mmCIF file of C-alpha atoms and ligand atoms in Angstrom:
data_model
loop_
_atom_site.group_PDB
_atom_site.id
_atom_site.type_symbol
_atom_site.label_atom_id
_atom_site.label_comp_id
_atom_site.label_asym_id
_atom_site.label_seq_id
_atom_site.Cartn_x
_atom_site.Cartn_y
_atom_site.Cartn_z
ATOM 1 C CA UNK T 27 130.945 -131.797 33.875
ATOM 2 C CA UNK T 28 134.143 -131.647 31.849
ATOM 3 C CA UNK T 29 137.455 -130.365 33.152
ATOM 4 C CA UNK T 30 136.748 -126.803 31.930
ATOM 5 C CA UNK T 31 133.367 -126.799 33.701
ATOM 6 C CA UNK T 32 135.140 -127.847 36.884
ATOM 7 C CA UNK T 33 137.838 -125.196 36.589
ATOM 8 C CA UNK T 34 135.297 -122.479 35.783
ATOM 9 C CA UNK T 35 133.140 -123.551 38.737
ATOM 10 C CA UNK T 36 136.213 -123.103 40.974
ATOM 11 C CA UNK T 37 136.849 -119.668 39.443
ATOM 12 C CA UNK T 38 133.264 -118.647 40.105
ATOM 13 C CA UNK T 39 133.622 -119.441 43.784
ATOM 14 C CA UNK T 40 136.091 -116.559 44.104
ATOM 15 C CA UNK T 41 134.734 -113.228 45.346
ATOM 16 C CA UNK T 42 133.897 -110.766 42.537
ATOM 17 C CA UNK T 43 136.869 -108.520 43.484
ATOM 18 C CA UNK T 44 139.254 -111.404 42.758
ATOM 19 C CA UNK T 45 137.450 -112.651 39.644
ATOM 20 C CA UNK T 46 137.603 -109.289 37.937
ATOM 21 C CA UNK T 47 141.408 -109.298 38.195
ATOM 22 C CA UNK T 48 141.329 -112.012 35.541
ATOM 23 C CA UNK T 49 139.920 -109.406 33.140
ATOM 24 C CA UNK T 50 142.865 -107.005 33.477
ATOM 25 C CA UNK T 51 146.237 -107.122 31.770
ATOM 26 C CA UNK T 52 149.303 -105.204 32.965
ATOM 27 C CA UNK T 53 147.064 -103.183 35.285
ATOM 28 C CA UNK T 54 144.755 -102.181 32.416
ATOM 29 C CA UNK T 55 141.214 -103.089 31.476
ATOM 30 C CA UNK T 56 141.362 -105.977 29.004
ATOM 31 C CA UNK T 57 137.857 -107.491 28.987
ATOM 32 C CA UNK T 58 134.673 -105.630 29.913
ATOM 33 C CA UNK T 59 132.493 -108.123 31.753
ATOM 34 C CA UNK T 60 131.086 -106.428 34.875
ATOM 35 C CA UNK T 61 130.478 -102.821 35.935
ATOM 36 C CA UNK T 62 132.492 -103.477 39.101
ATOM 37 C CA UNK T 63 135.643 -103.426 36.951
ATOM 38 C CA UNK T 64 135.245 -99.710 36.275
ATOM 39 C CA UNK T 65 136.748 -97.156 38.634
ATOM 40 C CA UNK T 66 136.573 -93.387 38.404
ATOM 41 C CA UNK T 67 139.926 -93.146 36.614
ATOM 42 C CA UNK T 68 138.853 -95.524 33.829
ATOM 43 C CA UNK T 69 135.421 -93.901 33.587
ATOM 44 C CA UNK T 70 136.936 -90.413 33.266
ATOM 45 C CA UNK T 71 139.401 -91.638 30.651
ATOM 46 C CA UNK T 72 136.621 -93.260 28.598
ATOM 47 C CA UNK T 73 134.443 -90.129 28.818
ATOM 48 C CA UNK T 74 137.392 -87.944 27.792
ATOM 49 C CA UNK T 75 137.843 -90.116 24.698
ATOM 50 C CA UNK T 76 134.077 -90.057 24.092
ATOM 51 C CA UNK T 77 133.989 -86.240 24.092
ATOM 52 C CA UNK T 78 136.998 -86.064 21.817
ATOM 53 C CA UNK T 79 135.576 -88.656 19.370
ATOM 54 C CA UNK T 80 132.354 -86.651 19.126
ATOM 55 C CA UNK T 81 134.349 -83.566 18.176
ATOM 56 C CA UNK T 82 136.873 -85.194 15.830
ATOM 57 C CA UNK T 83 134.229 -87.117 13.904
ATOM 58 C CA UNK T 84 132.526 -83.901 12.791
ATOM 59 C CA UNK T 85 135.039 -83.450 9.962
ATOM 60 C CA UNK T 86 136.058 -85.794 7.159
ATOM 61 C CA UNK T 87 139.751 -85.437 8.045
ATOM 62 C CA UNK T 88 138.970 -86.238 11.657
ATOM 63 C CA UNK T 89 136.845 -89.290 10.774
ATOM 64 C CA UNK T 90 139.560 -90.610 8.497
ATOM 65 C CA UNK T 91 142.135 -90.165 11.262
ATOM 66 C CA UNK T 92 139.957 -92.186 13.670
ATOM 67 C CA UNK T 93 139.253 -94.852 11.030
ATOM 68 C CA UNK T 94 142.949 -95.436 10.657
ATOM 69 C CA UNK T 95 143.514 -96.250 14.328
ATOM 70 C CA UNK T 96 142.295 -99.856 14.377
ATOM 71 C CA UNK T 97 142.004 -100.625 10.660
ATOM 72 C CA UNK T 98 144.291 -103.641 11.195
ATOM 73 C CA UNK T 99 141.854 -105.216 13.692
ATOM 74 C CA UNK T 100 138.778 -107.395 13.329
ATOM 75 C CA UNK T 101 135.819 -107.583 15.703
ATOM 76 C CA UNK T 102 133.263 -110.334 16.014
ATOM 77 C CA UNK T 103 129.734 -109.676 17.260
ATOM 78 C CA UNK T 104 128.279 -112.849 18.717
ATOM 79 C CA UNK T 105 124.731 -111.725 19.413
ATOM 80 C CA UNK T 106 122.373 -114.670 19.724
ATOM 81 C CA UNK T 107 119.859 -112.727 21.835
ATOM 82 C CA UNK T 108 117.664 -110.064 20.182
ATOM 83 C CA UNK T 109 119.275 -106.654 19.905
ATOM 84 C CA UNK T 110 118.838 -103.477 17.861
ATOM 85 C CA UNK T 111 120.624 -100.620 19.651
ATOM 86 C CA UNK T 112 123.469 -102.501 21.294
ATOM 87 C CA UNK T 113 124.289 -104.414 18.114
ATOM 88 C CA UNK T 114 124.114 -101.383 15.818
ATOM 89 C CA UNK T 115 125.963 -99.074 18.156
ATOM 90 C CA UNK T 116 128.783 -101.593 18.655
ATOM 91 C CA UNK T 117 128.980 -102.210 14.929
ATOM 92 C CA UNK T 118 129.053 -98.456 14.237
ATOM 93 C CA UNK T 119 131.646 -97.976 16.981
ATOM 94 C CA UNK T 120 133.910 -100.655 15.449
ATOM 95 C CA UNK T 121 133.536 -99.144 11.988
ATOM 96 C CA UNK T 122 134.230 -95.656 13.331
ATOM 97 C CA UNK T 123 137.612 -96.962 14.520
ATOM 98 C CA UNK T 124 138.227 -98.701 11.191
ATOM 99 C CA UNK T 125 137.699 -102.253 12.508
ATOM 100 C CA UNK T 126 136.181 -104.842 10.220
ATOM 101 C CA UNK T 127 133.305 -106.771 11.752
ATOM 102 C CA UNK T 128 131.756 -110.188 11.409
ATOM 103 C CA UNK T 129 128.691 -111.453 13.192
ATOM 104 C CA UNK T 130 126.630 -114.399 14.320
ATOM 105 C CA UNK T 131 123.135 -113.351 15.313
ATOM 106 C CA UNK T 132 121.357 -116.677 15.164
ATOM 107 C CA UNK T 133 122.693 -119.788 16.897
ATOM 108 C CA UNK T 134 120.729 -121.975 14.484
ATOM 109 C CA UNK T 135 123.073 -121.023 11.637
ATOM 110 C CA UNK T 136 126.261 -121.689 13.620
ATOM 111 C CA UNK T 137 127.867 -124.977 14.604
ATOM 112 C CA UNK T 138 126.134 -124.700 17.971
ATOM 113 C CA UNK T 139 123.251 -126.481 16.237
ATOM 114 C CA UNK T 140 125.576 -129.433 15.513
ATOM 115 C CA UNK T 141 126.321 -129.700 19.196
ATOM 116 C CA UNK T 142 129.449 -127.558 19.420
ATOM 117 C CA UNK T 143 130.140 -126.239 22.916
ATOM 118 C CA UNK T 144 130.317 -122.483 23.583
ATOM 119 C CA UNK T 145 133.952 -122.989 24.580
ATOM 120 C CA UNK T 146 134.852 -124.470 21.199
ATOM 121 C CA UNK T 147 132.834 -121.816 19.325
ATOM 122 C CA UNK T 148 134.691 -119.141 21.262
ATOM 123 C CA UNK T 149 138.109 -120.558 20.522
ATOM 124 C CA UNK T 150 137.133 -120.693 16.861
ATOM 125 C CA UNK T 151 136.013 -117.039 16.844
ATOM 126 C CA UNK T 152 139.228 -116.007 18.556
ATOM 127 C CA UNK T 153 141.200 -117.585 15.687
ATOM 128 C CA UNK T 154 139.830 -115.010 13.267
ATOM 129 C CA UNK T 155 139.224 -111.886 15.332
ATOM 130 C CA UNK T 156 140.895 -109.470 17.745
ATOM 131 C CA UNK T 157 137.807 -108.607 19.809
ATOM 132 C CA UNK T 158 134.666 -110.578 20.660
ATOM 133 C CA UNK T 159 131.495 -108.781 21.719
ATOM 134 C CA UNK T 160 128.859 -111.082 23.191
ATOM 135 C CA UNK T 161 125.174 -110.819 23.900
ATOM 136 C CA UNK T 162 123.695 -114.024 25.225
ATOM 137 C CA UNK T 163 120.756 -115.180 27.295
ATOM 138 C CA UNK T 164 123.144 -117.116 29.569
ATOM 139 C CA UNK T 165 124.343 -115.121 32.571
ATOM 140 C CA UNK T 166 127.854 -116.554 32.558
ATOM 141 C CA UNK T 167 128.674 -116.886 28.889
ATOM 142 C CA UNK T 168 130.616 -113.605 28.544
ATOM 143 C CA UNK T 169 132.474 -114.159 31.798
ATOM 144 C CA UNK T 170 133.314 -117.721 30.869
ATOM 145 C CA UNK T 171 134.473 -116.597 27.421
ATOM 146 C CA UNK T 172 136.893 -114.072 28.909
ATOM 147 C CA UNK T 173 138.094 -116.539 31.543
ATOM 148 C CA UNK T 174 138.554 -119.298 28.949
ATOM 149 C CA UNK T 175 140.515 -117.178 26.483
ATOM 150 C CA UNK T 176 142.659 -115.561 29.192
ATOM 151 C CA UNK T 177 143.515 -118.607 31.229
ATOM 152 C CA UNK T 178 143.042 -121.719 29.073
ATOM 153 C CA UNK T 179 144.253 -120.670 25.616
ATOM 154 C CA UNK T 180 147.230 -118.963 24.050
ATOM 155 C CA UNK T 181 145.051 -116.544 22.085
ATOM 156 C CA UNK T 182 143.456 -114.234 24.627
ATOM 157 C CA UNK T 183 141.477 -111.643 22.694
ATOM 158 C CA UNK T 184 139.412 -109.088 24.626
ATOM 159 C CA UNK T 185 135.771 -109.936 25.323
ATOM 160 C CA UNK T 186 133.075 -107.306 25.846
ATOM 161 C CA UNK T 187 129.788 -108.195 27.480
ATOM 162 C CA UNK T 188 126.923 -106.736 25.427
ATOM 163 C CA UNK T 189 124.295 -108.113 27.834
ATOM 164 C CA UNK T 190 124.450 -111.364 29.805
ATOM 165 C CA UNK T 191 121.062 -112.843 30.725
ATOM 166 C CA UNK T 192 119.395 -110.828 33.458
ATOM 167 C CA UNK T 193 122.717 -110.223 35.188
ATOM 168 C CA UNK T 194 124.763 -107.397 33.653
ATOM 169 C CA UNK T 195 125.015 -104.979 30.764
ATOM 170 C CA UNK T 196 128.086 -102.913 31.674
ATOM 171 C CA UNK T 197 128.388 -100.918 28.436
ATOM 172 C CA UNK T 198 124.781 -99.789 28.819
ATOM 173 C CA UNK T 199 125.703 -98.507 32.294
ATOM 174 C CA UNK T 200 128.696 -96.734 30.786
ATOM 175 C CA UNK T 201 126.525 -94.901 28.264
ATOM 176 C CA UNK T 202 123.856 -94.212 30.892
ATOM 177 C CA UNK T 203 126.335 -92.615 33.255
ATOM 178 C CA UNK T 204 127.844 -90.646 30.366
ATOM 179 C CA UNK T 205 124.355 -89.343 29.569
ATOM 180 C CA UNK T 206 123.827 -88.372 33.221
ATOM 181 C CA UNK T 207 127.266 -86.805 33.394
ATOM 182 C CA UNK T 208 126.577 -84.669 30.280
ATOM 183 C CA UNK T 209 123.054 -83.785 31.359
ATOM 184 C CA UNK T 210 124.300 -82.462 34.703
ATOM 185 C CA UNK T 211 127.346 -80.650 33.324
ATOM 186 C CA UNK T 212 125.898 -77.285 34.332
ATOM 187 C CA UNK T 213 124.600 -78.587 37.656
ATOM 188 C CA UNK T 214 127.862 -79.717 39.229
ATOM 189 C CA UNK T 215 127.962 -83.145 37.547
ATOM 190 C CA UNK T 216 126.499 -86.426 38.694
ATOM 191 C CA UNK T 217 127.845 -86.178 42.256
ATOM 192 C CA UNK T 218 125.078 -85.432 44.748
ATOM 193 C CA UNK T 219 122.209 -86.434 42.442
ATOM 194 C CA UNK T 220 119.258 -88.747 43.100
ATOM 195 C CA UNK T 221 118.689 -91.425 40.478
ATOM 196 C CA UNK T 222 115.279 -93.037 40.395
ATOM 197 C CA UNK T 223 115.067 -96.435 38.667
ATOM 198 C CA UNK T 224 111.648 -97.822 37.877
ATOM 199 C CA UNK T 225 110.194 -100.974 36.304
ATOM 200 C CA UNK T 226 111.408 -104.577 36.379
ATOM 201 C CA UNK T 227 114.435 -104.087 38.603
ATOM 202 C CA UNK T 228 114.637 -107.754 39.572
ATOM 203 C CA UNK T 229 115.370 -108.964 36.044
ATOM 204 C CA UNK T 230 116.684 -105.791 34.430
ATOM 205 C CA UNK T 231 120.397 -106.094 33.702
ATOM 206 C CA UNK T 232 120.676 -102.385 32.827
ATOM 207 C CA UNK T 233 119.581 -101.176 36.263
ATOM 208 C CA UNK T 234 121.825 -103.726 37.957
ATOM 209 C CA UNK T 235 124.913 -102.602 36.038
ATOM 210 C CA UNK T 236 123.976 -98.945 36.504
ATOM 211 C CA UNK T 237 123.656 -99.401 40.269
ATOM 212 C CA UNK T 238 127.130 -100.949 40.466
ATOM 213 C CA UNK T 239 128.626 -98.163 38.385
ATOM 214 C CA UNK T 240 127.102 -95.376 40.492
ATOM 215 C CA UNK T 241 129.310 -96.330 43.426
ATOM 216 C CA UNK T 242 132.061 -94.330 41.689
ATOM 217 C CA UNK T 243 130.271 -91.043 42.336
ATOM 218 C CA UNK T 244 130.011 -88.950 45.496
ATOM 219 C CA UNK T 245 126.786 -88.515 47.476
ATOM 220 C CA UNK T 246 124.597 -90.197 44.894
ATOM 221 C CA UNK T 247 121.304 -91.645 46.113
ATOM 222 C CA UNK T 248 119.215 -94.288 44.406
ATOM 223 C CA UNK T 249 115.466 -94.789 44.576
ATOM 224 C CA UNK T 250 114.131 -98.146 43.372
ATOM 225 C CA UNK T 251 110.470 -97.855 42.371
ATOM 226 C CA UNK T 252 108.762 -101.135 41.497
ATOM 227 C CA UNK T 253 106.093 -103.459 42.858
ATOM 228 C CA UNK T 254 107.509 -105.913 45.433
ATOM 229 C CA UNK T 255 107.649 -108.716 42.857
ATOM 230 C CA UNK T 256 109.978 -106.672 40.644
ATOM 231 C CA UNK T 257 112.168 -105.061 43.311
ATOM 232 C CA UNK T 258 115.949 -104.957 43.139
ATOM 233 C CA UNK T 259 117.675 -108.187 44.200
ATOM 234 C CA UNK T 260 119.532 -108.606 47.444
ATOM 235 C CA UNK T 261 122.997 -108.915 45.847
ATOM 236 C CA UNK T 262 122.873 -105.373 44.433
ATOM 237 C CA UNK T 263 121.369 -103.937 47.636
ATOM 238 C CA UNK T 264 124.111 -105.449 49.789
ATOM 239 C CA UNK T 265 126.743 -104.134 47.351
ATOM 240 C CA UNK T 266 125.294 -100.631 47.820
ATOM 241 C CA UNK T 267 125.306 -101.062 51.595
ATOM 242 C CA UNK T 268 128.947 -102.173 51.559
ATOM 243 C CA UNK T 269 129.857 -99.115 49.502
ATOM 244 C CA UNK T 270 127.718 -96.785 51.625
ATOM 245 C CA UNK T 271 125.566 -95.719 48.709
ATOM 246 C CA UNK T 272 122.140 -94.873 50.163
ATOM 247 C CA UNK T 273 119.073 -96.334 48.462
ATOM 248 C CA UNK T 274 115.367 -96.145 49.116
ATOM 249 C CA UNK T 275 112.732 -98.693 48.082
ATOM 250 C CA UNK T 276 109.305 -97.597 46.864
ATOM 251 C CA UNK T 277 106.740 -100.329 46.250
ATOM 252 C CA UNK T 278 103.465 -98.399 46.028
ATOM 253 C CA UNK T 279 103.657 -95.917 43.167
ATOM 254 C CA UNK T 280 106.123 -94.002 41.023
ATOM 255 C CA UNK T 281 104.195 -90.832 41.833
ATOM 256 C CA UNK T 282 105.291 -91.037 45.500
ATOM 257 C CA UNK T 283 108.951 -90.425 44.636
ATOM 258 C CA UNK T 284 108.960 -88.680 41.261
ATOM 259 C CA UNK T 285 109.538 -85.176 42.638
ATOM 260 C CA UNK T 286 112.716 -86.275 44.467
ATOM 261 C CA UNK T 287 114.566 -87.448 41.351
ATOM 262 C CA UNK T 288 117.244 -85.737 39.268
ATOM 263 C CA UNK T 289 116.998 -88.594 36.788
ATOM 264 C CA UNK T 290 114.078 -90.935 36.163
ATOM 265 C CA UNK T 291 115.321 -94.162 34.577
ATOM 266 C CA UNK T 292 112.394 -96.216 33.264
ATOM 267 C CA UNK T 293 112.603 -99.877 32.195
ATOM 268 C CA UNK T 294 110.248 -102.414 30.663
ATOM 269 C CA UNK T 295 109.055 -105.741 32.061
ATOM 270 C CA UNK T 296 111.737 -108.353 31.290
ATOM 271 C CA UNK T 297 109.422 -111.277 30.636
ATOM 272 C CA UNK T 298 111.958 -113.156 28.537
ATOM 273 C CA UNK T 299 113.913 -114.018 31.700
ATOM 274 C CA UNK T 300 112.977 -116.656 34.309
ATOM 275 C CA UNK T 301 109.263 -116.423 33.514
ATOM 276 C CA UNK T 302 106.686 -119.102 34.189
ATOM 277 C CA UNK T 303 103.864 -118.585 31.653
ATOM 278 C CA UNK T 304 102.219 -115.232 32.219
ATOM 279 C CA UNK T 305 103.892 -114.541 35.613
ATOM 280 C CA UNK T 306 104.418 -110.898 34.850
ATOM 281 C CA UNK T 307 100.770 -110.375 33.965
ATOM 282 C CA UNK T 308 99.877 -111.190 37.580
ATOM 283 C CA UNK T 309 101.775 -108.127 38.793
ATOM 284 C CA UNK T 310 100.031 -104.763 38.702
ATOM 285 C CA UNK T 311 102.493 -102.288 37.238
ATOM 286 C CA UNK T 312 99.967 -99.609 36.317
ATOM 287 C CA UNK T 313 101.303 -97.267 39.036
ATOM 288 C CA UNK T 314 104.852 -97.534 37.698
ATOM 289 C CA UNK T 315 104.396 -95.921 34.300
ATOM 290 C CA UNK T 316 105.265 -92.377 33.335
ATOM 291 C CA UNK T 317 102.309 -90.403 31.990
ATOM 292 C CA UNK T 318 102.233 -86.860 30.570
ATOM 293 C CA UNK T 319 100.240 -85.731 33.618
ATOM 294 C CA UNK T 320 103.131 -86.879 35.866
ATOM 295 C CA UNK T 321 105.569 -84.487 34.240
ATOM 296 C CA UNK T 322 104.493 -81.559 36.415
ATOM 297 C CA UNK T 323 105.877 -83.544 39.389
ATOM 298 C CA UNK T 324 109.290 -84.004 37.749
ATOM 299 C CA UNK T 325 111.958 -81.367 38.513
ATOM 300 C CA UNK T 326 112.481 -78.895 35.680
ATOM 301 C CA UNK T 327 116.214 -79.804 35.668
ATOM 302 C CA UNK T 328 115.665 -83.569 35.726
ATOM 303 C CA UNK T 329 116.174 -86.000 32.834
ATOM 304 C CA UNK T 330 114.027 -88.931 31.725
ATOM 305 C CA UNK T 331 115.975 -91.956 30.522
ATOM 306 C CA UNK T 332 115.226 -95.453 29.225
ATOM 307 C CA UNK T 333 117.605 -98.097 27.823
ATOM 308 C CA UNK T 334 114.908 -99.051 25.292
ATOM 309 C CA UNK T 335 113.081 -100.914 23.866
ATOM 310 C CA UNK T 336 110.050 -99.436 25.581
ATOM 311 C CA UNK T 337 106.535 -100.771 25.686
ATOM 312 C CA UNK T 338 104.175 -98.325 27.332
ATOM 313 C CA UNK T 339 106.131 -97.345 30.445
ATOM 314 C CA UNK T 340 106.855 -93.904 28.977
ATOM 315 C CA UNK T 341 103.973 -92.354 27.087
ATOM 316 C CA UNK T 342 105.131 -91.198 23.629
ATOM 317 C CA UNK T 343 103.610 -87.773 24.312
ATOM 318 C CA UNK T 344 106.583 -87.240 26.667
ATOM 319 C CA UNK T 345 109.064 -87.581 23.767
ATOM 320 C CA UNK T 346 108.774 -83.895 22.909
ATOM 321 C CA UNK T 347 109.494 -82.791 26.498
ATOM 322 C CA UNK T 348 113.013 -81.295 26.690
ATOM 323 C CA UNK T 349 113.690 -83.494 29.729
ATOM 324 C CA UNK T 350 113.298 -86.669 27.611
ATOM 325 C CA UNK T 351 116.879 -87.792 27.087
ATOM 326 C CA UNK T 352 116.425 -91.326 25.720
ATOM 327 C CA UNK T 353 117.185 -90.610 22.064
ATOM 328 C CA UNK T 354 120.377 -88.808 22.957
ATOM 329 C CA UNK T 355 121.166 -91.619 25.409
ATOM 330 C CA UNK T 356 120.877 -94.108 22.543
ATOM 331 C CA UNK T 357 123.328 -92.148 20.390
ATOM 332 C CA UNK T 358 125.730 -91.818 23.315
ATOM 333 C CA UNK T 359 125.947 -95.620 23.173
ATOM 334 C CA UNK T 360 127.870 -95.501 19.922
ATOM 335 C CA UNK T 361 130.371 -92.901 21.176
ATOM 336 C CA UNK T 362 131.010 -94.484 24.556
ATOM 337 C CA UNK T 363 131.400 -97.949 23.034
ATOM 338 C CA UNK T 364 133.914 -96.616 20.520
ATOM 339 C CA UNK T 365 135.739 -94.932 23.413
ATOM 340 C CA UNK T 366 135.753 -98.165 25.429
ATOM 341 C CA UNK T 367 137.248 -100.085 22.499
ATOM 342 C CA UNK T 368 139.859 -97.330 22.007
ATOM 343 C CA UNK T 369 140.707 -97.589 25.718
ATOM 344 C CA UNK T 370 141.042 -101.381 25.576
ATOM 345 C CA UNK T 371 143.256 -101.232 22.471
ATOM 346 C CA UNK T 372 145.340 -98.439 23.971
ATOM 347 C CA UNK T 373 144.834 -95.901 21.188
ATOM 348 C CA UNK T 374 143.303 -93.342 23.536
ATOM 349 C CA UNK T 375 146.404 -91.141 23.681
ATOM 350 C CA UNK T 376 146.311 -90.654 19.895
ATOM 351 C CA UNK T 377 142.662 -89.637 20.110
ATOM 352 C CA UNK T 378 143.190 -87.295 23.037
ATOM 353 C CA UNK T 379 146.230 -85.685 21.405
ATOM 354 C CA UNK T 380 144.577 -85.148 18.005
HETATM 355 C C1 LIG W 12 118.258 -103.499 27.237
HETATM 356 C C2 LIG W 12 118.717 -104.946 27.310
HETATM 357 O O1 LIG W 12 118.796 -105.633 26.309
HETATM 358 O O2 LIG W 12 119.007 -105.333 28.427
HETATM 359 N N1 LIG W 12 118.268 -102.999 25.945
HETATM 360 C C3 LIG W 12 119.423 -102.460 25.463
HETATM 361 O O3 LIG W 12 120.440 -103.106 25.400
HETATM 362 N N2 LIG W 12 119.407 -101.164 25.139
HETATM 363 C C4 LIG W 12 116.993 -103.271 27.931
HETATM 364 C C5 LIG W 12 115.808 -104.102 27.583
HETATM 365 O O4 LIG W 12 115.857 -104.959 26.707
HETATM 366 O O5 LIG W 12 114.783 -103.878 28.198
#
């Protein structure tokens, strides 16, 4: 343990509510590390920018206006864990705002392979860029990066967590909630809705971040549908209890709860995380897949979502059902991520006033 390890270990002993203060500056969001940082005011601001960006970008004049906003800034995408959507949507979001981007997608071509610590790599990246977006298999890498730059260096650049191990994926939650919010626009919004999450809830960072984010909405209920071995972890459940967000656990079959849901959020088995060889194969998940024949059980006003990639948990025959929202959800990722970056860099007023 070096001195930074010791200091970070001390920091991590603090309750989450205190830790997340380290990721604010002058009362504003600076880094985006955990869903718990987002309150309704920030969420509404980001969604307002998202809506406006979608409109403005329809014209060439509008796109050029947006591209001018952050054309003096550079972003670095440090993505050493596989990614298609998150990487591309962040890259597109940066380019939409005029930011130049650089990337490391393979640790074996960086100095990490020569034995450089993550801390030193981070400080190096921060020398050249104004924003660092991180996807990493380590649960604490993004949090440590933000902590390190904010408290141990004189070049604190914002850090965005693009997926940290099996812990959190806050920008996915942001785009998921935006998708829900838009889908329920004519049904009184997300307040009062029942969100069913299904699949590998134990190791799925998307469903964890989504659960935390839902605490910002009124009278929402969650149903967790998964075999016992893949059920939601205790830390998220006790968070929901503390925030009086009711949840129900279903361990037998998706079919038992499908008709209750306003949104069905499917996820794949996360066998890249904490897996002893073939562990997941021992669990019978056959009753937790969505088949075309199940669709008659799903409310006509409900939406089907998935963070993707999918394996076979949603049959492709469902893609043509108007309730399938996953392709739109994917595209919403680019808009909401651009809006988040605009919020962090404080150019939201310009966008809203365009
Ligand atoms: C998710 C992830 O990486 O956590 N994908 C994504 O970012 N859209 C979900 C997954 O990989 O299953």
